[in-house]
Coordinates of C-alpha atoms and ligand atoms in Angstrom, one line a residue:
M1 CA 76.6 -82.0 130.4
K2 CA 75.6 -85.0 128.3
Q3 CA 77.8 -87.9 129.0
S4 CA 77.7 -89.1 125.4
R5 CA 79.6 -85.9 124.6
L6 CA 81.8 -85.7 127.8
F7 CA 85.5 -85.7 127.1
T8 CA 86.8 -88.7 128.9
K9 CA 85.3 -92.0 129.5
T10 CA 85.7 -94.1 132.6
R11 CA 88.2 -96.9 132.4
R12 CA 88.6 -100.2 134.2
E13 CA 92.3 -99.9 135.1
A14 CA 94.6 -97.1 136.3
P15 CA 98.2 -97.2 135.1
A16 CA 100.1 -100.1 136.8
D17 CA 102.6 -97.8 138.3
E18 CA 99.9 -95.7 140.1
V19 CA 99.9 -96.8 143.7
S20 CA 97.8 -94.1 145.4
R21 CA 94.1 -94.6 145.8
N22 CA 93.2 -91.0 145.0
A23 CA 94.9 -91.0 141.7
Q24 CA 93.7 -94.5 140.8
L25 CA 90.1 -93.5 141.3
L26 CA 90.5 -90.1 139.6
I27 CA 92.2 -91.6 136.6
R28 CA 89.7 -94.4 136.2
A29 CA 86.8 -91.9 136.5
G30 CA 88.5 -89.7 133.9
F31 CA 89.0 -86.7 136.2
V32 CA 92.8 -86.5 135.7
H33 CA 95.4 -87.8 133.3
K34 CA 98.8 -89.0 134.6
E35 CA 101.5 -87.4 132.5
M36 CA 104.3 -88.9 134.7
A37 CA 105.0 -89.6 138.4
G38 CA 103.7 -86.6 140.4
V39 CA 102.5 -84.7 137.3
Y40 CA 98.8 -84.8 136.5
A41 CA 96.6 -83.0 133.9
Y42 CA 93.1 -82.0 135.0
L43 CA 90.3 -83.0 132.6
P44 CA 86.8 -81.6 132.5
L45 CA 85.4 -83.4 135.5
G46 CA 88.6 -82.9 137.6
L47 CA 88.8 -79.3 136.6
R48 CA 85.3 -78.6 137.8
V49 CA 86.3 -79.9 141.2
V50 CA 89.5 -77.8 141.3
E51 CA 87.5 -74.7 140.3
K52 CA 85.0 -75.3 143.1
I53 CA 87.6 -75.7 145.7
K54 CA 89.3 -72.5 144.4
E55 CA 86.0 -70.6 144.4
I56 CA 85.3 -71.5 148.1
T57 CA 88.8 -70.5 149.0
R58 CA 88.6 -67.3 147.0
A59 CA 85.4 -66.3 148.6
E60 CA 86.8 -66.7 152.1
M61 CA 90.1 -64.9 151.3
N62 CA 88.0 -62.0 149.9
V63 CA 86.0 -61.9 153.2
I64 CA 89.2 -61.1 155.2
G65 CA 90.3 -58.5 152.7
G66 CA 92.5 -60.5 150.3
Q67 CA 92.9 -59.3 146.7
E68 CA 93.7 -61.7 144.0
I69 CA 96.8 -61.4 141.8
I70 CA 99.0 -63.8 139.9
M71 CA 102.8 -63.8 140.2
T72 CA 105.2 -65.3 137.7
A73 CA 106.4 -68.9 137.4
L74 CA 109.9 -67.9 136.4
Q75 CA 111.9 -66.4 139.2
K76 CA 115.2 -64.6 139.5
K77 CA 118.2 -66.2 141.1
E78 CA 119.3 -62.9 142.8
T79 CA 115.9 -62.7 144.6
W80 CA 116.5 -65.9 146.4
E81 CA 120.2 -65.4 146.9
R82 CA 119.4 -62.5 149.2
T83 CA 117.8 -64.8 151.7
N84 CA 120.2 -67.7 151.1
R85 CA 117.4 -69.8 149.6
W86 CA 118.7 -70.2 146.1
D87 CA 121.1 -72.8 147.4
D88 CA 120.0 -76.5 146.8
E89 CA 121.4 -77.3 150.2
M90 CA 118.9 -74.9 151.7
V91 CA 115.9 -75.7 149.5
D92 CA 115.8 -79.2 148.2
V93 CA 112.9 -78.9 145.8
W94 CA 114.2 -76.4 143.2
F95 CA 113.7 -76.8 139.5
K96 CA 116.1 -74.5 137.8
S97 CA 117.0 -73.7 134.2
E98 CA 119.2 -71.4 132.2
L99 CA 118.2 -68.6 129.9
K100 CA 119.4 -68.8 126.4
A101 CA 120.3 -65.2 126.7
G102 CA 122.5 -66.1 129.7
G103 CA 121.7 -66.4 133.4
E104 CA 119.8 -68.8 135.6
V105 CA 116.1 -68.9 136.5
G106 CA 114.2 -70.8 139.1
F107 CA 110.7 -72.3 138.7
G108 CA 108.4 -71.0 141.5
W109 CA 108.1 -73.5 144.3
S110 CA 107.0 -70.6 146.7
H111 CA 106.6 -66.9 146.2
E112 CA 107.6 -65.4 149.5
E113 CA 110.8 -63.8 148.3
P114 CA 109.6 -62.6 144.9
I115 CA 106.5 -61.0 146.4
G116 CA 108.5 -59.3 149.1
E117 CA 110.7 -57.9 146.4
M118 CA 107.8 -56.9 144.2
M119 CA 106.2 -55.0 147.1
Q120 CA 109.2 -52.7 147.3
N121 CA 107.7 -51.0 144.3
Y122 CA 104.3 -50.5 146.0
I123 CA 105.0 -50.1 149.7
A124 CA 106.9 -47.0 150.8
S125 CA 104.9 -45.4 153.5
Y126 CA 102.5 -46.4 156.3
K127 CA 99.8 -45.1 154.1
D128 CA 100.4 -48.0 151.7
L129 CA 99.7 -50.6 154.4
P130 CA 98.2 -53.0 155.0
V131 CA 98.3 -55.1 151.8
Y132 CA 96.8 -58.6 151.6
V133 CA 97.2 -60.4 148.3
Y134 CA 96.8 -64.0 147.2
Q135 CA 97.0 -66.1 144.1
F136 CA 96.2 -69.6 142.8
Q137 CA 99.2 -70.9 141.1
T138 CA 100.9 -74.0 139.8
K139 CA 103.9 -74.5 142.0
L140 CA 106.8 -76.6 140.7
R141 CA 108.7 -78.7 143.2
N142 CA 111.3 -81.3 142.5
E143 CA 109.9 -83.7 145.1
L144 CA 112.0 -86.8 145.7
R145 CA 109.1 -89.1 146.2
A146 CA 105.7 -88.8 144.4
K147 CA 103.7 -91.8 145.6
S148 CA 100.7 -90.0 147.0
G149 CA 98.9 -89.2 143.7
I150 CA 97.7 -85.7 143.5
M151 CA 98.4 -85.2 147.2
R152 CA 102.1 -84.8 146.4
G153 CA 102.7 -83.4 143.0
R154 CA 105.8 -82.2 141.4
E155 CA 103.4 -79.7 139.9
F156 CA 100.4 -78.7 142.0
V157 CA 98.0 -75.9 142.6
M158 CA 98.5 -73.8 145.7
K159 CA 96.6 -70.8 147.1
D160 CA 99.2 -68.7 148.6
M161 CA 98.4 -65.4 150.4
Y162 CA 100.8 -62.8 151.8
S163 CA 100.1 -60.1 154.3
F164 CA 102.0 -56.9 154.8
S165 CA 101.2 -54.9 158.0
L166 CA 102.5 -51.9 159.7
G167 CA 102.3 -53.0 163.3
E168 CA 102.2 -56.1 165.4
E169 CA 98.6 -55.7 166.5
D170 CA 97.2 -55.5 162.9
H171 CA 99.5 -58.3 161.9
T172 CA 98.4 -60.6 164.6
A173 CA 94.7 -59.8 164.0
F174 CA 95.1 -60.7 160.3
Y175 CA 97.0 -63.9 161.1
N176 CA 94.2 -64.9 163.5
A177 CA 91.5 -64.0 161.0
T178 CA 93.2 -66.2 158.5
I179 CA 93.1 -69.2 160.8
D180 CA 89.3 -68.7 161.1
A181 CA 89.0 -68.2 157.3
Y182 CA 90.9 -71.4 156.7
M183 CA 88.7 -73.4 159.0
R184 CA 85.6 -72.0 157.2
V185 CA 87.2 -73.2 153.9
Y186 CA 87.8 -76.7 155.2
D187 CA 84.3 -76.8 156.7
R188 CA 82.8 -75.8 153.4
L189 CA 84.9 -78.5 151.7
G190 CA 83.4 -81.1 154.0
I191 CA 86.6 -81.9 155.9
G192 CA 86.3 -79.4 158.8
K193 CA 85.5 -81.9 161.5
D194 CA 88.7 -83.9 160.8
T195 CA 90.9 -80.9 160.2
F196 CA 93.0 -79.5 163.1
V197 CA 94.9 -76.3 163.5
T198 CA 98.2 -77.9 164.4
F199 CA 101.3 -76.5 166.2
A200 CA 104.3 -77.1 164.0
S201 CA 107.8 -75.8 163.9
G202 CA 108.1 -72.1 163.3
G203 CA 110.7 -70.1 161.6
A204 CA 113.2 -67.4 162.4
F205 CA 110.6 -65.3 164.1
T206 CA 108.0 -67.5 165.9
Q207 CA 108.4 -70.6 167.9
F208 CA 105.5 -72.2 166.0
S209 CA 103.9 -72.1 162.6
H210 CA 100.3 -73.4 162.2
E211 CA 99.6 -76.3 160.0
F212 CA 96.1 -77.4 159.0
Q213 CA 96.2 -81.2 159.2
T214 CA 93.3 -83.5 158.1
I215 CA 93.0 -87.0 159.4
T216 CA 93.5 -89.6 156.6
D217 CA 95.4 -92.8 156.4
A218 CA 96.7 -91.6 153.0
G219 CA 98.5 -88.8 154.7
E220 CA 102.3 -88.6 155.1
D221 CA 102.3 -86.8 158.4
Q222 CA 101.6 -87.9 162.0
I223 CA 100.2 -85.5 164.6
Y224 CA 99.1 -85.8 168.2
I225 CA 95.5 -84.6 168.9
N226 CA 93.1 -84.1 171.7
R227 CA 89.6 -83.7 170.3
E228 CA 88.0 -82.4 173.5
K229 CA 90.6 -79.7 174.1
N230 CA 90.8 -79.1 170.3
I231 CA 94.6 -79.3 170.5
A232 CA 96.9 -80.7 167.8
I233 CA 100.7 -80.9 167.8
N234 CA 103.0 -82.0 165.0
E235 CA 105.4 -84.6 166.3
E236 CA 108.3 -82.4 165.3
V237 CA 107.4 -80.0 168.2
L238 CA 106.1 -82.5 170.7
N239 CA 108.2 -81.8 173.8
D240 CA 107.7 -80.9 177.4
E241 CA 107.8 -77.2 176.7
T242 CA 105.0 -77.4 174.1
L243 CA 102.9 -79.6 176.3
L244 CA 103.2 -77.1 179.2
K245 CA 102.4 -74.2 177.0
L246 CA 99.3 -75.9 175.6
N247 CA 98.3 -77.3 179.0
V248 CA 98.0 -80.9 177.9
T249 CA 99.7 -84.1 178.9
R250 CA 101.2 -86.8 176.7
E251 CA 98.6 -89.3 178.0
E252 CA 95.8 -87.1 176.8
L253 CA 97.1 -87.1 173.2
Q254 CA 96.2 -89.5 170.5
L255 CA 98.5 -90.2 167.5
V256 CA 96.8 -89.9 164.1
K257 CA 97.9 -90.0 160.5
T258 CA 97.2 -86.8 158.6
A259 CA 97.8 -84.8 155.4
E260 CA 98.9 -81.2 155.6
V261 CA 96.2 -79.2 153.7
G262 CA 97.4 -75.8 154.8
N263 CA 100.3 -74.0 156.5
I264 CA 100.6 -70.5 157.7
F265 CA 103.7 -68.6 158.8
N266 CA 104.2 -65.5 160.9
F267 CA 107.5 -63.9 159.8
G268 CA 107.3 -60.9 162.2
R269 CA 109.5 -58.3 160.6
Q270 CA 112.4 -60.7 160.0
K271 CA 111.6 -61.7 156.4
A272 CA 111.0 -58.1 155.3
A273 CA 114.3 -57.1 157.0
D274 CA 116.1 -59.9 155.1
I275 CA 114.5 -58.9 151.8
G276 CA 114.9 -55.2 152.4
L277 CA 111.2 -54.3 152.4
T278 CA 110.8 -51.3 154.6
F279 CA 108.3 -48.4 154.9
M280 CA 108.3 -45.0 156.5
N281 CA 106.3 -44.9 159.7
E282 CA 104.5 -41.9 161.0
A283 CA 107.5 -40.9 163.0
G284 CA 109.5 -40.8 159.8
E285 CA 111.6 -43.9 160.5
N286 CA 112.2 -46.5 157.9
I287 CA 111.3 -49.9 159.4
P288 CA 110.7 -53.5 158.0
V289 CA 107.1 -54.5 157.3
W290 CA 105.3 -57.2 159.3
M291 CA 104.9 -60.2 157.0
G292 CA 102.9 -63.4 157.0
S293 CA 102.6 -66.2 154.4
Y294 CA 99.5 -68.5 154.1
G295 CA 99.2 -71.6 151.9
I296 CA 96.4 -74.0 151.0
G297 CA 97.2 -77.0 148.9
I298 CA 94.2 -76.9 146.5
T299 CA 94.9 -80.1 144.6
R300 CA 96.1 -81.8 147.7
V301 CA 92.8 -81.1 149.3
M302 CA 91.1 -82.6 146.3
G303 CA 93.1 -85.8 146.9
V304 CA 92.3 -85.8 150.6
I305 CA 88.6 -85.5 149.8
V306 CA 88.8 -88.5 147.4
E307 CA 90.7 -90.6 150.0
K308 CA 88.4 -89.7 152.9
F309 CA 85.1 -90.2 151.2
S310 CA 85.6 -93.0 148.7
D311 CA 84.2 -96.5 149.2
E312 CA 84.7 -99.8 147.4
K313 CA 82.6 -98.6 144.4
G314 CA 84.3 -95.3 143.8
M315 CA 84.4 -91.7 144.8
V316 CA 81.8 -89.9 147.0
W317 CA 81.9 -86.1 146.4
P318 CA 80.6 -83.6 149.0
E319 CA 78.0 -81.4 147.4
S320 CA 80.1 -78.3 147.7
V321 CA 82.9 -79.6 145.4
A322 CA 81.1 -82.2 143.3
P323 CA 81.6 -81.6 139.5
F324 CA 77.8 -81.9 139.2
L325 CA 75.1 -82.2 141.8
I326 CA 73.0 -84.9 139.9
H327 CA 73.8 -87.8 137.8
L328 CA 70.7 -88.3 135.6
V329 CA 70.7 -91.8 134.3
E330 CA 68.2 -92.9 131.6
L331 CA 67.5 -96.6 131.2
S332 CA 65.4 -96.2 128.0
N333 CA 66.9 -99.3 126.4
G334 CA 65.7 -98.2 123.0
D335 CA 62.3 -96.9 124.1
T336 CA 62.1 -93.4 122.5
S337 CA 59.3 -92.1 124.8
I338 CA 61.5 -92.7 127.9
K339 CA 64.5 -91.2 126.1
D340 CA 62.5 -88.1 125.1
F341 CA 61.2 -87.8 128.6
A342 CA 64.7 -88.0 130.1
D343 CA 65.9 -85.5 127.6
G344 CA 63.2 -83.1 128.6
L345 CA 63.9 -83.6 132.3
Y346 CA 67.6 -82.8 131.6
S347 CA 66.7 -79.6 129.8
T348 CA 64.4 -78.5 132.6
L349 CA 66.8 -79.3 135.4
T350 CA 69.6 -77.5 133.6
A351 CA 67.4 -74.5 132.8
K352 CA 66.7 -74.2 136.6
G353 CA 70.4 -73.9 137.2
I354 CA 70.9 -77.4 138.6
E355 CA 74.2 -79.0 137.6
V356 CA 73.5 -82.3 135.9
L357 CA 75.6 -84.9 134.3
Y358 CA 73.2 -86.8 132.0
D359 CA 74.0 -90.3 131.1
D360 CA 72.3 -90.4 127.8
R361 CA 74.6 -93.1 126.4
V362 CA 73.4 -96.3 124.8
A363 CA 74.7 -98.7 127.4
R364 CA 73.5 -101.4 129.8
A365 CA 72.1 -100.4 133.2
G366 CA 74.9 -102.2 135.0
E367 CA 77.5 -100.3 133.1
K368 CA 75.8 -97.0 133.7
F369 CA 75.5 -97.6 137.4
N370 CA 79.1 -98.7 137.8
D371 CA 80.3 -95.6 136.1
S372 CA 77.9 -93.5 138.2
D373 CA 79.2 -95.1 141.5
L374 CA 82.8 -94.5 140.4
I375 CA 82.3 -90.8 139.4
G376 CA 80.4 -90.3 142.7
L377 CA 78.1 -87.4 142.2
P378 CA 76.0 -86.7 145.3
Y379 CA 72.6 -87.8 143.8
R380 CA 71.6 -90.2 141.1
V381 CA 68.2 -89.7 139.4
I382 CA 66.9 -92.6 137.4
V383 CA 64.5 -92.4 134.6
S384 CA 63.2 -95.8 133.4
K385 CA 60.0 -97.5 132.2
K386 CA 59.1 -98.2 135.8
T387 CA 59.7 -94.7 137.1
Q388 CA 57.8 -93.3 134.1
E389 CA 54.8 -95.5 134.8
E390 CA 54.7 -94.5 138.4
G391 CA 55.2 -90.9 137.7
K392 CA 58.0 -90.8 140.3
F393 CA 61.8 -90.7 139.9
E394 CA 64.1 -92.9 141.8
V395 CA 66.6 -90.7 143.6
I396 CA 69.6 -92.3 145.3
E397 CA 72.0 -90.5 147.6
R398 CA 75.5 -91.6 146.8
R399 CA 76.9 -91.2 150.3
T400 CA 74.2 -93.2 152.2
G401 CA 72.6 -95.2 149.4
E402 CA 69.3 -94.0 150.6
V403 CA 66.5 -94.3 148.0
Q404 CA 63.6 -91.9 147.6
Y405 CA 60.8 -91.7 145.0
M406 CA 60.0 -88.2 144.0
S407 CA 57.7 -86.4 141.7
E408 CA 59.1 -83.8 139.2
E409 CA 57.9 -81.1 141.6
E410 CA 59.6 -82.7 144.5
L411 CA 62.8 -83.0 142.5
Y412 CA 62.9 -79.3 141.8
N413 CA 62.2 -78.4 145.4
K414 CA 65.0 -80.6 146.6
F415 CA 67.6 -79.6 144.1
V416 CA 67.1 -76.0 143.1
R417 CA 69.6 -74.1 145.2
S418 CA 68.4 -70.6 146.0
E419 CA 70.7 -67.8 144.9
A420 CA 72.3 -66.5 148.0
Ligands
ATP1 P1 105.0 -81.1 152.8 O1 105.5 -81.0 154.2 O2 103.8 -81.9 152.7 O3 106.0 -81.4 151.8 P2 105.3 -78.3 152.7 O4 105.3 -78.0 154.2 O5 106.6 -78.3 152.0 O6 104.5 -79.6 152.4 P3 104.2 -75.7 152.1 O7 105.4 -75.0 151.6 O8 103.8 -75.4 153.5 O9 104.3 -77.3 152.0 O10 103.0 -75.4 151.1 C1 101.7 -75.0 151.5 C2 100.7 -76.1 151.2 O11 100.8 -76.6 149.8 C3 100.9 -77.4 152.0 O12 100.3 -77.2 153.3 C4 100.2 -78.5 151.2 O13 98.8 -78.5 151.4 C5 100.5 -78.0 149.8 N1 101.6 -78.8 149.2 C6 102.9 -78.7 149.5 N2 103.7 -79.5 148.7 C7 102.8 -80.1 147.9 C8 103.0 -81.1 146.8 N3 104.2 -81.5 146.5 N4 101.9 -81.5 146.2 C9 100.6 -81.0 146.5 N5 100.4 -80.1 147.5 C10 101.5 -79.7 148.2
MG2 MG1 104.1 -76.9 155.2

């Protein structure tokens, strides 16, 4: 992508009312646009990051047998009334509206009830099970506070998956496979080391649910962790019983600030019983399906990555989700031979399948470098009079600041990613 043609420029200031660091940086770098508090549009650079996070998530959900679908944003009142969750007293984030033709609709903040109801059309016998489906969808939640930038949106992208199993054994196996798949997702996103499978309050069926909590000062949660034992407990379930069960003492735990990047629930057969989702087992009895629900906050994760890896100059993207791998910066300063050379390098890198953002703008070096630091691509490759004379390019790693000088050949060897 040529930066001269890129839709969105960097800007010096974020909106005055934007208090969160992730949104300030993302807005200044032109990744997102703030429509209103808690509501952000994703522009080309930001969308590339979202898509990469989705692609990693998608791949891991497919590994465990998930199939992608997309549910509707508009939801029926009756569906939620059945489980007593239409009531604003029970769910405090509803957006609701009225149909002109008459009747109320809700805007999807979750899809547990609607998908359970939908499955009544597809699950009748044990032969129809198991079913594992997931979607990426914009959820709408009327959050009271929206001060954490894209980490808490009133509109945000979630990956939500639902499992429907015929017996406890299969159900538990899938639940555990999801925990592993989630950790692989966070590892690949670069936040695995600081992300903990956390015991949190459960629901009607289980004592605990599992949250995936990532350490960051920008988080709104607090959990207790023990790194050696790899134990993490949400403060809401920190009590003697939990400690005993997990074989850890209070003294061994450390309090950390975190953001919840995922949450999974084991409903047992309770949810299906409430919804009326049953199947005929081999003995010919009609019994409720075993259900689980599994969420990852796609756009929240993006915010967490910005918060964790940014420095005073700007963002620092991990390679796996960076909008481009290389920021190619030409400092031709009117010298057409350097410009031509940089153009050629851009074409070759791109032809080799390397993702390059090419700063081909007529601008001062300082301005280009500041923008490049702010945007935070993993590597910067500089083409200037000096690098041209020496036949080597200056390659700077954004994260470490490490500088290397490389020939064209060495560049390709370093950056061409073999097709897996
Ligand atoms: P929180 O406690 O932070 O309000 P939640 O427990 O209500 O979140 P879930 O219903 O478990 O959220 O949703 C699944 C995932 O979606 C969460 O783990 C989180 O990563 C993400 N998420 C939830 N609410 C938001 C939001 N308002 N903005 C962005 N991401 C969100
Ligand atoms: Mg949650």
